[in-house]
């Protein structure tokens, strides 16, 4: 559906993206994770053609790209971008913004009221945007994407400024969009939240995709671990008592992760019993979360 | 595109700068209607006292002249006075009988007769003293222009068999007042100023909404066309509405008038009666609106071009207002006969004076007309369009929206 091929972008001497490539399929939410200034927003801006890459190409359906003015329009008919909150028109109502996006992309406004209701915006949407709080603006910006209803949606920090209730609200909407077959790229710092709906997380470092985690069923099994929080000294002490499997990982300086795929069922029980015997009770089975990988890569 | 057009129109209507400009324009109109226009005294008015005075002086002189030898002054008076006494007698009778058709016929004759004598004997005679003010460098030319202008107009009233009233003769009806307003320098300039104020931020304001505007499935050129249409719409609606309010308010005082009332047009270059003709007020309005819309379009596109190049609304305001007054750079009375000022677009900014031919009179030209104005303005528009196309080829320029 959306293909990013060998995209390279440098600002002066600084190479922000070095031949970044990935492809997104319908119904897939991809999280883009990295500290600020490492190219996430640059990538989204290149996908929108707000920035021109020094090399590489962005295509949709292997057919459309930014090769001509006509194709740029065709690309933008299939793409929408979460507006920055400061870019909204202060003097106009949220409803006018939604009408604009609905008419611009869909040519009709029938779906606006259900969107307004689903995001609890009815009490403020007809007031000027200048009177909105940060959270109200954020919901409006997200609602604008729902109104545009494009095949591909790009969101940079969509959860910013939202209280927990509204984070849940938007999360549920994202899951619904995924069911509808939308391709969604989200740059976010709410890492635990990303784990709730993202099918893949792309970790960026030094202009490259450092790691790409997958969430399909087969991959889930392959990426499930016995996880124990230990400091380095405790880990070294345990290694002296029992030999850990070769593919055991020590992540972010605090998590020992033993992959389940390398263990028999009896071995799993043995390992859990071993940790309990050592008075280590914070043992969990699960995947390595985005936050944990983030700690590993960036801290 | 219609969605974007409506959205931009809404944004424009709610823009505080634009609202302030509209309110100012409305207040200026109300000031004109209630303060300036009621005290309007046309230079060529129906002045019974003045006619009577001229009649009395001349007839008294003729009745009491007893000289045996004729002085040159007396010879002059004896040939100049008698027809005037006769014409003025007819004019006075017509006023007394409220027969303004007869008054028009006699007055047209009066203006022609007076002009013929005054223009040939300026050392003895003078036109209406209104043309001899301290700021008037060309009283003879002004006097002749307005006398022949009035004579042509009065004759046309009679020829077209219109219902003639003092308000029509003095151009006080609402439609004629509107035409007089167009004929002033300030009104067309104010309208262009309104276009400039509406246009200065139509592109640059998008820098504050980039992630909204740049994601639209519209090309750069389409966005610029929408913005042009929005300013043109807002300008047309505002100016026509406020002008209509002014007309309606004036009509309560002096009647609305008729679109078929003739008004004089001077073809130039020489001040001879055959170079004056009339068109209806309706046609004058149509041509004025047409010319003004083309000028408005030119200014919008020019300011859009400046926005792309300089990206600063204060610069746009400065350059826009400066361009309005560029005619000042080359205006010298009478140079039209020796130069091609008729090809310069700024010659046509004073729309009413162009259409009435007063510009021809000022420049001593016969080329400043609606048709040549359109040619000049459309030619300039094409040049601006070429520049817009050229600069739009640069992505750094397009990045503004």
CSV table of N, CA and C in Angstrom, one decimal, chain B residues 191-344:
chain,number,residue,atom,x,y,z
B,191,UNK,N,-11.4,51.8,-3.4
B,191,UNK,CA,-11.8,50.4,-3.8
B,191,UNK,C,-10.5,49.6,-4.0
B,192,UNK,N,-9.6,50.2,-4.7
B,192,UNK,CA,-8.3,49.4,-4.9
B,192,UNK,C,-7.6,49.2,-3.6
B,193,UNK,N,-7.7,50.2,-2.7
B,193,UNK,CA,-7.1,50.0,-1.4
B,193,UNK,C,-7.7,48.9,-0.7
B,194,UNK,N,-9.0,48.7,-0.8
B,194,UNK,CA,-9.7,47.6,-0.2
B,194,UNK,C,-9.2,46.3,-0.7
B,195,UNK,N,-9.0,46.2,-2.0
B,195,UNK,CA,-8.5,45.0,-2.6
B,195,UNK,C,-7.1,44.7,-2.0
B,196,UNK,N,-6.3,45.7,-1.9
B,196,UNK,CA,-5.0,45.5,-1.4
B,196,UNK,C,-5.0,45.0,0.1
B,197,UNK,N,-5.9,45.6,0.9
B,197,UNK,CA,-6.0,45.2,2.3
B,197,UNK,C,-6.5,43.8,2.4
B,198,UNK,N,-7.5,43.4,1.5
B,198,UNK,CA,-8.0,42.0,1.5
B,198,UNK,C,-6.9,41.0,1.1
B,199,UNK,N,-6.0,41.5,0.2
B,199,UNK,CA,-5.1,40.5,-0.4
B,199,UNK,C,-3.8,40.3,0.3
B,200,UNK,N,-3.4,41.3,1.1
B,200,UNK,CA,-2.0,41.3,1.6
B,200,UNK,C,-1.6,40.0,2.4
B,201,UNK,N,-2.6,39.4,3.1
B,201,UNK,CA,-2.2,38.2,3.9
B,201,UNK,C,-2.9,36.9,3.3
B,202,UNK,N,-3.5,37.0,2.2
B,202,UNK,CA,-4.3,35.8,1.7
B,202,UNK,C,-3.3,34.6,1.5
B,203,UNK,N,-2.1,34.9,1.1
B,203,UNK,CA,-1.1,33.8,0.9
B,203,UNK,C,-0.3,33.7,2.2
B,204,UNK,N,0.2,34.8,2.7
B,204,UNK,CA,1.2,34.7,3.8
B,204,UNK,C,0.6,34.1,5.1
B,205,UNK,N,-0.7,34.3,5.3
B,205,UNK,CA,-1.4,33.8,6.5
B,205,UNK,C,-1.2,32.2,6.6
B,206,UNK,N,-1.1,31.6,5.4
B,206,UNK,CA,-1.0,30.1,5.4
B,206,UNK,C,0.3,29.6,6.1
B,207,UNK,N,1.3,30.5,6.3
B,207,UNK,CA,2.4,30.0,7.0
B,207,UNK,C,2.1,29.6,8.4
B,208,UNK,N,0.9,30.1,8.9
B,208,UNK,CA,0.5,29.7,10.3
B,208,UNK,C,-0.4,28.5,10.2
B,209,UNK,N,-0.6,27.9,9.0
B,209,UNK,CA,-1.5,26.8,8.9
B,209,UNK,C,-1.0,25.7,8.0
B,210,UNK,N,0.4,25.6,7.9
B,210,UNK,CA,1.0,24.8,6.9
B,210,UNK,C,0.6,23.4,6.8
B,211,UNK,N,0.5,22.7,8.0
B,211,UNK,CA,0.2,21.3,8.0
B,211,UNK,C,-1.3,21.1,7.6
B,212,UNK,N,-2.1,22.1,7.7
B,212,UNK,CA,-3.5,22.0,7.2
B,212,UNK,C,-3.5,22.2,5.7
B,213,UNK,N,-2.9,23.3,5.2
B,213,UNK,CA,-3.1,23.7,3.8
B,213,UNK,C,-2.2,22.8,2.9
B,214,UNK,N,-1.0,22.5,3.3
B,214,UNK,CA,-0.2,21.7,2.4
B,214,UNK,C,-0.6,20.3,2.2
B,215,UNK,N,-1.5,19.8,3.1
B,215,UNK,CA,-1.9,18.4,2.9
B,215,UNK,C,-3.1,18.3,2.0
B,216,UNK,N,-3.7,19.4,1.5
B,216,UNK,CA,-4.9,19.3,0.7
B,216,UNK,C,-4.5,18.6,-0.6
B,217,UNK,N,-5.5,17.9,-1.2
B,217,UNK,CA,-5.3,17.3,-2.5
B,217,UNK,C,-5.6,18.3,-3.6
B,218,UNK,N,-4.8,19.4,-3.5
B,218,UNK,CA,-5.0,20.5,-4.5
B,218,UNK,C,-3.6,20.9,-5.0
B,219,UNK,N,-3.5,21.3,-6.2
B,219,UNK,CA,-2.1,21.8,-6.7
B,219,UNK,C,-1.9,23.2,-6.2
B,220,UNK,N,-0.7,23.6,-6.2
B,220,UNK,CA,-0.3,25.0,-5.8
B,220,UNK,C,-1.1,26.0,-6.6
B,221,UNK,N,-1.2,25.8,-7.9
B,221,UNK,CA,-1.9,26.8,-8.7
B,221,UNK,C,-3.4,26.8,-8.3
B,222,UNK,N,-3.9,25.6,-8.1
B,222,UNK,CA,-5.3,25.6,-7.7
B,222,UNK,C,-5.6,26.4,-6.4
B,223,UNK,N,-4.6,26.3,-5.4
B,223,UNK,CA,-4.8,27.0,-4.2
B,223,UNK,C,-4.7,28.5,-4.5
B,224,UNK,N,-3.8,28.9,-5.3
B,224,UNK,CA,-3.7,30.4,-5.6
B,224,UNK,C,-5.0,30.9,-6.4
B,225,UNK,N,-5.6,30.0,-7.2
B,225,UNK,CA,-6.8,30.4,-7.9
B,225,UNK,C,-7.9,30.6,-6.9
B,226,UNK,N,-8.0,29.6,-6.0
B,226,UNK,CA,-9.1,29.7,-4.9
B,226,UNK,C,-8.9,31.0,-4.1
B,227,UNK,N,-7.7,31.3,-3.8
B,227,UNK,CA,-7.4,32.5,-3.0
B,227,UNK,C,-7.8,33.8,-3.8
B,228,UNK,N,-7.5,33.8,-5.1
B,228,UNK,CA,-7.9,34.9,-5.9
B,228,UNK,C,-9.4,35.0,-6.0
B,229,UNK,N,-10.1,33.9,-6.2
B,229,UNK,CA,-11.5,34.0,-6.2
B,229,UNK,C,-12.1,34.5,-4.9
B,230,UNK,N,-11.5,34.0,-3.8
B,230,UNK,CA,-12.0,34.5,-2.5
B,230,UNK,C,-11.9,36.0,-2.3
B,231,UNK,N,-10.8,36.5,-2.6
B,231,UNK,CA,-10.6,38.0,-2.5
B,231,UNK,C,-11.5,38.7,-3.4
B,232,UNK,N,-11.6,38.2,-4.7
B,232,UNK,CA,-12.5,38.9,-5.7
B,232,UNK,C,-13.9,38.8,-5.2
B,233,UNK,N,-14.3,37.7,-4.7
B,233,UNK,CA,-15.7,37.6,-4.2
B,233,UNK,C,-16.0,38.5,-3.0
B,234,UNK,N,-15.1,38.5,-2.0
B,234,UNK,CA,-15.2,39.3,-0.8
B,234,UNK,C,-15.2,40.8,-1.2
B,235,UNK,N,-14.3,41.2,-2.1
B,235,UNK,CA,-14.3,42.6,-2.6
B,235,UNK,C,-15.6,43.0,-3.3
B,236,UNK,N,-16.0,42.1,-4.2
B,236,UNK,CA,-17.2,42.4,-5.0
B,236,UNK,C,-18.4,42.6,-4.0
B,237,UNK,N,-18.6,41.6,-3.2
B,237,UNK,CA,-19.8,41.6,-2.3
B,237,UNK,C,-19.7,42.8,-1.4
B,238,UNK,N,-18.6,43.1,-0.8
B,238,UNK,CA,-18.5,44.2,0.2
B,238,UNK,C,-18.7,45.5,-0.6
B,239,UNK,N,-18.0,45.7,-1.7
B,239,UNK,CA,-18.1,47.0,-2.4
B,239,UNK,C,-19.5,47.2,-3.0
B,240,UNK,N,-20.1,46.2,-3.6
B,240,UNK,CA,-21.4,46.4,-4.1
B,240,UNK,C,-22.4,46.6,-3.0
B,241,UNK,N,-22.3,45.8,-1.9
B,241,UNK,CA,-23.3,46.0,-0.8
B,241,UNK,C,-23.2,47.4,-0.2
B,242,UNK,N,-22.0,47.9,0.1
B,242,UNK,CA,-21.9,49.2,0.7
B,242,UNK,C,-22.3,50.3,-0.3
B,243,UNK,N,-21.9,50.1,-1.6
B,243,UNK,CA,-22.3,51.1,-2.6
B,243,UNK,C,-23.9,51.1,-2.7
B,244,UNK,N,-24.5,49.9,-2.6
B,244,UNK,CA,-26.0,49.8,-2.7
B,244,UNK,C,-26.6,50.5,-1.5
B,245,UNK,N,-26.0,50.3,-0.3
B,245,UNK,CA,-26.5,51.0,0.9
B,245,UNK,C,-26.5,52.5,0.7
B,246,UNK,N,-25.3,53.0,0.2
B,246,UNK,CA,-25.2,54.4,-0.1
B,246,UNK,C,-26.3,54.9,-1.1
B,247,UNK,N,-26.5,54.2,-2.2
B,247,UNK,CA,-27.5,54.6,-3.2
B,247,UNK,C,-28.9,54.6,-2.6
B,248,UNK,N,-29.2,53.6,-1.8
B,248,UNK,CA,-30.5,53.6,-1.2
B,248,UNK,C,-30.7,54.8,-0.3
B,249,UNK,N,-29.7,55.0,0.6
B,249,UNK,CA,-29.9,56.2,1.5
B,249,UNK,C,-30.0,57.5,0.8
B,250,UNK,N,-29.2,57.7,-0.3
B,250,UNK,CA,-29.3,58.9,-1.1
B,250,UNK,C,-30.7,59.0,-1.8
B,251,UNK,N,-31.2,57.8,-2.2
B,251,UNK,CA,-32.4,57.8,-2.9
B,251,UNK,C,-33.6,58.4,-2.1
B,252,UNK,N,-33.5,58.2,-0.8
B,252,UNK,CA,-34.6,58.7,0.1
B,252,UNK,C,-34.6,60.2,0.0
B,253,UNK,N,-33.5,60.8,-0.3
B,253,UNK,CA,-33.4,62.3,-0.3
B,253,UNK,C,-33.7,62.9,-1.7
B,254,UNK,N,-33.2,62.2,-2.7
B,254,UNK,CA,-33.3,62.8,-4.0
B,254,UNK,C,-33.9,61.9,-5.1
B,255,UNK,N,-34.4,60.8,-4.7
B,255,UNK,CA,-35.0,59.9,-5.7
B,255,UNK,C,-33.9,59.0,-6.2
B,256,UNK,N,-34.3,57.8,-6.8
B,256,UNK,CA,-33.3,56.8,-7.2
B,256,UNK,C,-32.7,57.2,-8.6
B,257,UNK,N,-33.5,57.8,-9.4
B,257,UNK,CA,-33.0,58.1,-10.8
B,257,UNK,C,-33.3,57.0,-11.7
B,258,UNK,N,-32.7,57.0,-12.9
B,258,UNK,CA,-32.9,56.0,-13.9
B,258,UNK,C,-31.6,55.6,-14.5
B,259,UNK,N,-31.5,54.3,-14.8
B,259,UNK,CA,-30.3,53.8,-15.5
B,259,UNK,C,-30.1,54.4,-16.9
B,260,UNK,N,-31.2,54.9,-17.4
B,260,UNK,CA,-31.1,55.4,-18.8
B,260,UNK,C,-30.8,56.9,-18.8
B,261,UNK,N,-30.6,57.5,-17.7
B,261,UNK,CA,-30.2,59.0,-17.7
B,261,UNK,C,-28.8,59.1,-18.4
B,262,UNK,N,-28.7,60.0,-19.3
B,262,UNK,CA,-27.4,60.1,-20.0
B,262,UNK,C,-26.4,60.8,-19.2
B,263,UNK,N,-25.1,60.5,-19.4
B,263,UNK,CA,-24.0,61.3,-18.8
B,263,UNK,C,-23.0,61.4,-19.9
B,264,UNK,N,-22.2,62.5,-19.8
B,264,UNK,CA,-21.4,62.9,-20.9
B,264,UNK,C,-20.0,62.2,-20.8
B,265,UNK,N,-19.6,61.9,-22.0
B,265,UNK,CA,-18.2,61.3,-22.2
B,265,UNK,C,-17.5,62.1,-23.2
B,266,UNK,N,-16.2,62.4,-22.8
B,266,UNK,CA,-15.4,63.2,-23.7
B,266,UNK,C,-14.4,62.3,-24.4
B,267,UNK,N,-14.4,62.3,-25.7
B,267,UNK,CA,-13.5,61.4,-26.4
B,267,UNK,C,-12.1,62.0,-26.6
B,268,UNK,N,-12.0,63.4,-26.5
B,268,UNK,CA,-10.7,64.0,-26.7
B,268,UNK,C,-10.3,64.0,-28.2
B,269,UNK,N,-9.2,64.5,-28.5
B,269,UNK,CA,-8.3,65.3,-27.6
B,269,UNK,C,-8.7,66.8,-27.4
B,270,UNK,N,-9.2,67.4,-28.5
B,270,UNK,CA,-9.5,68.8,-28.5
B,270,UNK,C,-10.8,69.1,-27.9
B,271,UNK,N,-10.9,70.3,-27.2
B,271,UNK,CA,-12.2,70.6,-26.6
B,271,UNK,C,-13.2,71.2,-27.7
B,272,UNK,N,-13.8,70.3,-28.4
B,272,UNK,CA,-14.8,70.7,-29.4
B,272,UNK,C,-16.1,69.9,-29.1
B,273,UNK,N,-17.2,70.5,-29.4
B,273,UNK,CA,-18.4,69.8,-29.0
B,273,UNK,C,-18.6,68.4,-29.6
B,274,UNK,N,-18.1,68.3,-30.9
B,274,UNK,CA,-18.3,67.0,-31.5
B,274,UNK,C,-17.5,65.9,-30.8
B,275,UNK,N,-16.6,66.3,-29.9
B,275,UNK,CA,-15.8,65.3,-29.2
B,275,UNK,C,-16.5,64.8,-27.9
B,276,UNK,N,-17.7,65.4,-27.7
B,276,UNK,CA,-18.5,65.0,-26.5
B,276,UNK,C,-19.6,64.1,-27.0
B,277,UNK,N,-19.9,63.1,-26.3
B,277,UNK,CA,-21.2,62.3,-26.5
B,277,UNK,C,-21.7,61.8,-25.2
B,278,UNK,N,-22.8,61.1,-25.2
B,278,UNK,CA,-23.3,60.6,-23.9
B,278,UNK,C,-23.5,59.1,-24.0
B,279,UNK,N,-23.4,58.5,-22.8
B,279,UNK,CA,-23.8,57.1,-22.6
B,279,UNK,C,-24.8,57.1,-21.4
B,280,UNK,N,-25.5,56.0,-21.3
B,280,UNK,CA,-26.5,55.9,-20.1
B,280,UNK,C,-25.7,55.7,-18.8
B,281,UNK,N,-26.3,56.1,-17.7
B,281,UNK,CA,-25.7,55.8,-16.4
B,281,UNK,C,-25.5,54.3,-16.3
B,282,UNK,N,-26.5,53.5,-16.8
B,282,UNK,CA,-26.4,52.1,-16.7
B,282,UNK,C,-25.2,51.5,-17.3
B,283,UNK,N,-24.9,52.0,-18.5
B,283,UNK,CA,-23.7,51.6,-19.3
B,283,UNK,C,-22.4,52.0,-18.5
B,284,UNK,N,-22.5,53.2,-18.0
B,284,UNK,CA,-21.4,53.8,-17.2
B,284,UNK,C,-21.1,52.8,-16.0
B,285,UNK,N,-22.1,52.4,-15.3
B,285,UNK,CA,-21.9,51.5,-14.2
B,285,UNK,C,-21.4,50.2,-14.6
B,286,UNK,N,-21.9,49.7,-15.7
B,286,UNK,CA,-21.4,48.3,-16.2
B,286,UNK,C,-19.9,48.4,-16.6
B,287,UNK,N,-19.6,49.5,-17.3
B,287,UNK,CA,-18.1,49.6,-17.7
B,287,UNK,C,-17.3,49.9,-16.4
B,288,UNK,N,-17.8,50.7,-15.5
B,288,UNK,CA,-17.0,50.9,-14.2
B,288,UNK,C,-16.7,49.6,-13.5
B,289,UNK,N,-17.8,48.8,-13.3
B,289,UNK,CA,-17.7,47.6,-12.6
B,289,UNK,C,-16.7,46.7,-13.3
B,290,UNK,N,-16.9,46.6,-14.6
B,290,UNK,CA,-16.0,45.7,-15.4
B,290,UNK,C,-14.6,46.1,-15.3
B,291,UNK,N,-14.3,47.4,-15.5
B,291,UNK,CA,-12.9,47.9,-15.4
B,291,UNK,C,-12.4,47.7,-13.9
B,292,UNK,N,-13.2,47.9,-12.9
B,292,UNK,CA,-12.7,47.8,-11.6
B,292,UNK,C,-12.5,46.3,-11.2
B,293,UNK,N,-13.3,45.4,-11.8
B,293,UNK,CA,-13.0,44.0,-11.5
B,293,UNK,C,-11.7,43.5,-12.1
B,294,UNK,N,-11.4,44.0,-13.3
B,294,UNK,CA,-10.1,43.7,-13.9
B,294,UNK,C,-9.0,44.3,-13.1
B,295,UNK,N,-9.1,45.5,-12.7
B,295,UNK,CA,-8.1,46.1,-11.8
B,295,UNK,C,-7.9,45.4,-10.5
B,296,UNK,N,-9.1,45.0,-9.9
B,296,UNK,CA,-9.0,44.2,-8.7
B,296,UNK,C,-8.3,42.9,-8.9
B,297,UNK,N,-8.6,42.2,-10.0
B,297,UNK,CA,-7.9,41.0,-10.3
B,297,UNK,C,-6.4,41.2,-10.5
B,298,UNK,N,-6.1,42.2,-11.2
B,298,UNK,CA,-4.6,42.5,-11.4
B,298,UNK,C,-3.9,42.8,-10.0
B,299,UNK,N,-4.5,43.5,-9.2
B,299,UNK,CA,-3.9,43.8,-7.9
B,299,UNK,C,-3.8,42.5,-7.0
B,300,UNK,N,-4.9,41.7,-7.1
B,300,UNK,CA,-4.8,40.4,-6.3
B,300,UNK,C,-3.7,39.6,-6.7
B,301,UNK,N,-3.6,39.4,-8.1
B,301,UNK,CA,-2.5,38.5,-8.6
B,301,UNK,C,-1.1,39.1,-8.4
B,302,UNK,N,-1.0,40.4,-8.5
B,302,UNK,CA,0.2,41.1,-8.2
B,302,UNK,C,0.7,40.9,-6.8
B,303,UNK,N,-0.3,41.1,-5.9
B,303,UNK,CA,0.1,40.9,-4.4
B,303,UNK,C,0.4,39.5,-4.1
B,304,UNK,N,-0.3,38.5,-4.8
B,304,UNK,CA,0.0,37.1,-4.6
B,304,UNK,C,1.5,36.9,-5.1
B,305,UNK,N,1.8,37.5,-6.2
B,305,UNK,CA,3.2,37.3,-6.7
B,305,UNK,C,4.2,37.9,-5.7
B,306,UNK,N,3.9,39.1,-5.1
B,306,UNK,CA,4.8,39.7,-4.1
B,306,UNK,C,4.8,38.8,-2.9
B,307,UNK,N,3.7,38.1,-2.5
B,307,UNK,CA,3.7,37.3,-1.3
B,307,UNK,C,4.6,36.1,-1.6
B,308,UNK,N,4.6,35.6,-2.8
B,308,UNK,CA,5.5,34.4,-3.1
B,308,UNK,C,7.0,34.8,-3.0
B,309,UNK,N,7.2,36.0,-3.4
B,309,UNK,CA,8.6,36.4,-3.5
B,309,UNK,C,9.2,37.0,-2.2
B,310,UNK,N,8.4,37.8,-1.5
B,310,UNK,CA,8.9,38.5,-0.3
B,310,UNK,C,8.3,37.8,1.0
B,311,UNK,N,7.1,37.3,0.9
B,311,UNK,CA,6.5,36.6,2.0
B,311,UNK,C,6.3,37.5,3.2
B,312,UNK,N,5.9,38.8,3.0
B,312,UNK,CA,5.7,39.7,4.1
B,312,UNK,C,4.5,40.6,3.8
B,313,UNK,N,3.5,40.5,4.7
B,313,UNK,CA,2.3,41.2,4.4
B,313,UNK,C,2.5,42.8,4.5
B,314,UNK,N,3.4,43.2,5.3
B,314,UNK,CA,3.7,44.7,5.4
B,314,UNK,C,4.3,45.2,4.1
B,315,UNK,N,5.2,44.4,3.6
B,315,UNK,CA,5.7,44.7,2.3
B,315,UNK,C,4.6,44.8,1.2
B,316,UNK,N,3.7,43.8,1.3
B,316,UNK,CA,2.6,43.7,0.3
B,316,UNK,C,1.7,45.0,0.4
B,317,UNK,N,1.5,45.4,1.7
B,317,UNK,CA,0.7,46.6,1.9
B,317,UNK,C,1.4,47.8,1.3
B,318,UNK,N,2.7,47.9,1.6
B,318,UNK,CA,3.4,49.1,1.1
B,318,UNK,C,3.5,49.1,-0.4
B,319,UNK,N,3.8,48.0,-1.0
B,319,UNK,CA,3.9,48.0,-2.5
B,319,UNK,C,2.6,48.1,-3.2
B,320,UNK,N,1.5,47.5,-2.6
B,320,UNK,CA,0.2,47.7,-3.1
B,320,UNK,C,-0.3,49.1,-3.1
B,321,UNK,N,-0.1,49.8,-2.0
B,321,UNK,CA,-0.6,51.2,-1.9
B,321,UNK,C,0.3,52.1,-2.8
B,322,UNK,N,1.6,51.7,-2.9
B,322,UNK,CA,2.4,52.5,-3.8
B,322,UNK,C,2.0,52.4,-5.2
B,323,UNK,N,1.7,51.2,-5.6
B,323,UNK,CA,1.3,51.0,-7.0
B,323,UNK,C,0.0,51.8,-7.4
B,324,UNK,N,-0.9,51.9,-6.4
B,324,UNK,CA,-2.1,52.6,-6.7
B,324,UNK,C,-1.8,54.0,-7.2
B,325,UNK,N,-0.7,54.6,-6.6
B,325,UNK,CA,-0.4,56.0,-6.9
B,325,UNK,C,0.7,56.2,-7.9
B,326,UNK,N,1.0,55.1,-8.7
B,326,UNK,CA,2.1,55.2,-9.6
B,326,UNK,C,1.9,56.3,-10.7
B,327,UNK,N,0.6,56.6,-11.0
B,327,UNK,CA,0.3,57.5,-12.0
B,327,UNK,C,0.9,58.9,-11.7
B,328,UNK,N,1.1,59.1,-10.4
B,328,UNK,CA,1.8,60.4,-10.0
B,328,UNK,C,3.2,60.5,-10.6
B,329,UNK,N,3.8,59.4,-10.9
B,329,UNK,CA,5.2,59.5,-11.3
B,329,UNK,C,5.3,60.1,-12.7
B,330,UNK,N,4.2,59.9,-13.5
B,330,UNK,CA,4.4,60.4,-14.9
B,330,UNK,C,3.3,61.4,-15.3
B,331,UNK,N,2.4,61.7,-14.4
B,331,UNK,CA,1.3,62.6,-14.8
B,331,UNK,C,1.8,64.0,-15.0
B,332,UNK,N,1.6,64.5,-16.1
B,332,UNK,CA,1.8,65.9,-16.4
B,332,UNK,C,0.6,66.3,-17.3
B,333,UNK,N,0.0,67.3,-17.0
B,333,UNK,CA,-1.2,67.7,-17.8
B,333,UNK,C,-0.9,67.9,-19.2
B,334,UNK,N,-1.6,67.2,-20.1
B,334,UNK,CA,-1.5,67.4,-21.5
B,334,UNK,C,-0.5,66.5,-22.2
B,335,UNK,N,0.3,65.7,-21.4
B,335,UNK,CA,1.3,64.9,-22.1
B,335,UNK,C,0.8,63.7,-22.9
B,336,UNK,N,-0.5,63.5,-22.8
B,336,UNK,CA,-1.0,62.3,-23.6
B,336,UNK,C,-0.9,62.4,-25.1
B,337,UNK,N,-0.8,63.7,-25.5
B,337,UNK,CA,-0.7,63.9,-27.0
B,337,UNK,C,0.6,63.5,-27.5
B,338,UNK,N,1.6,63.5,-26.6
B,338,UNK,CA,3.0,63.3,-27.0
B,338,UNK,C,3.6,61.9,-26.5
B,339,UNK,N,2.8,61.2,-25.7
B,339,UNK,CA,3.3,60.0,-25.1
B,339,UNK,C,2.3,58.9,-25.2
B,340,UNK,N,2.7,57.8,-24.6
B,340,UNK,CA,1.8,56.6,-24.6
B,340,UNK,C,1.3,56.3,-23.2
B,341,UNK,N,0.9,57.3,-22.5
B,341,UNK,CA,0.3,57.1,-21.1
B,341,UNK,C,-0.9,56.2,-21.2
B,342,UNK,N,-1.6,56.2,-22.3
B,342,UNK,CA,-2.8,55.4,-22.5
B,342,UNK,C,-2.5,53.9,-22.4
B,343,UNK,N,-1.2,53.5,-22.6
B,343,UNK,CA,-0.9,52.1,-22.5
B,343,UNK,C,-0.5,51.6,-21.1
B,344,UNK,N,-0.3,52.6,-20.2
B,344,UNK,CA,0.1,52.2,-18.8
B,344,UNK,C,-1.2,51.9,-18.0
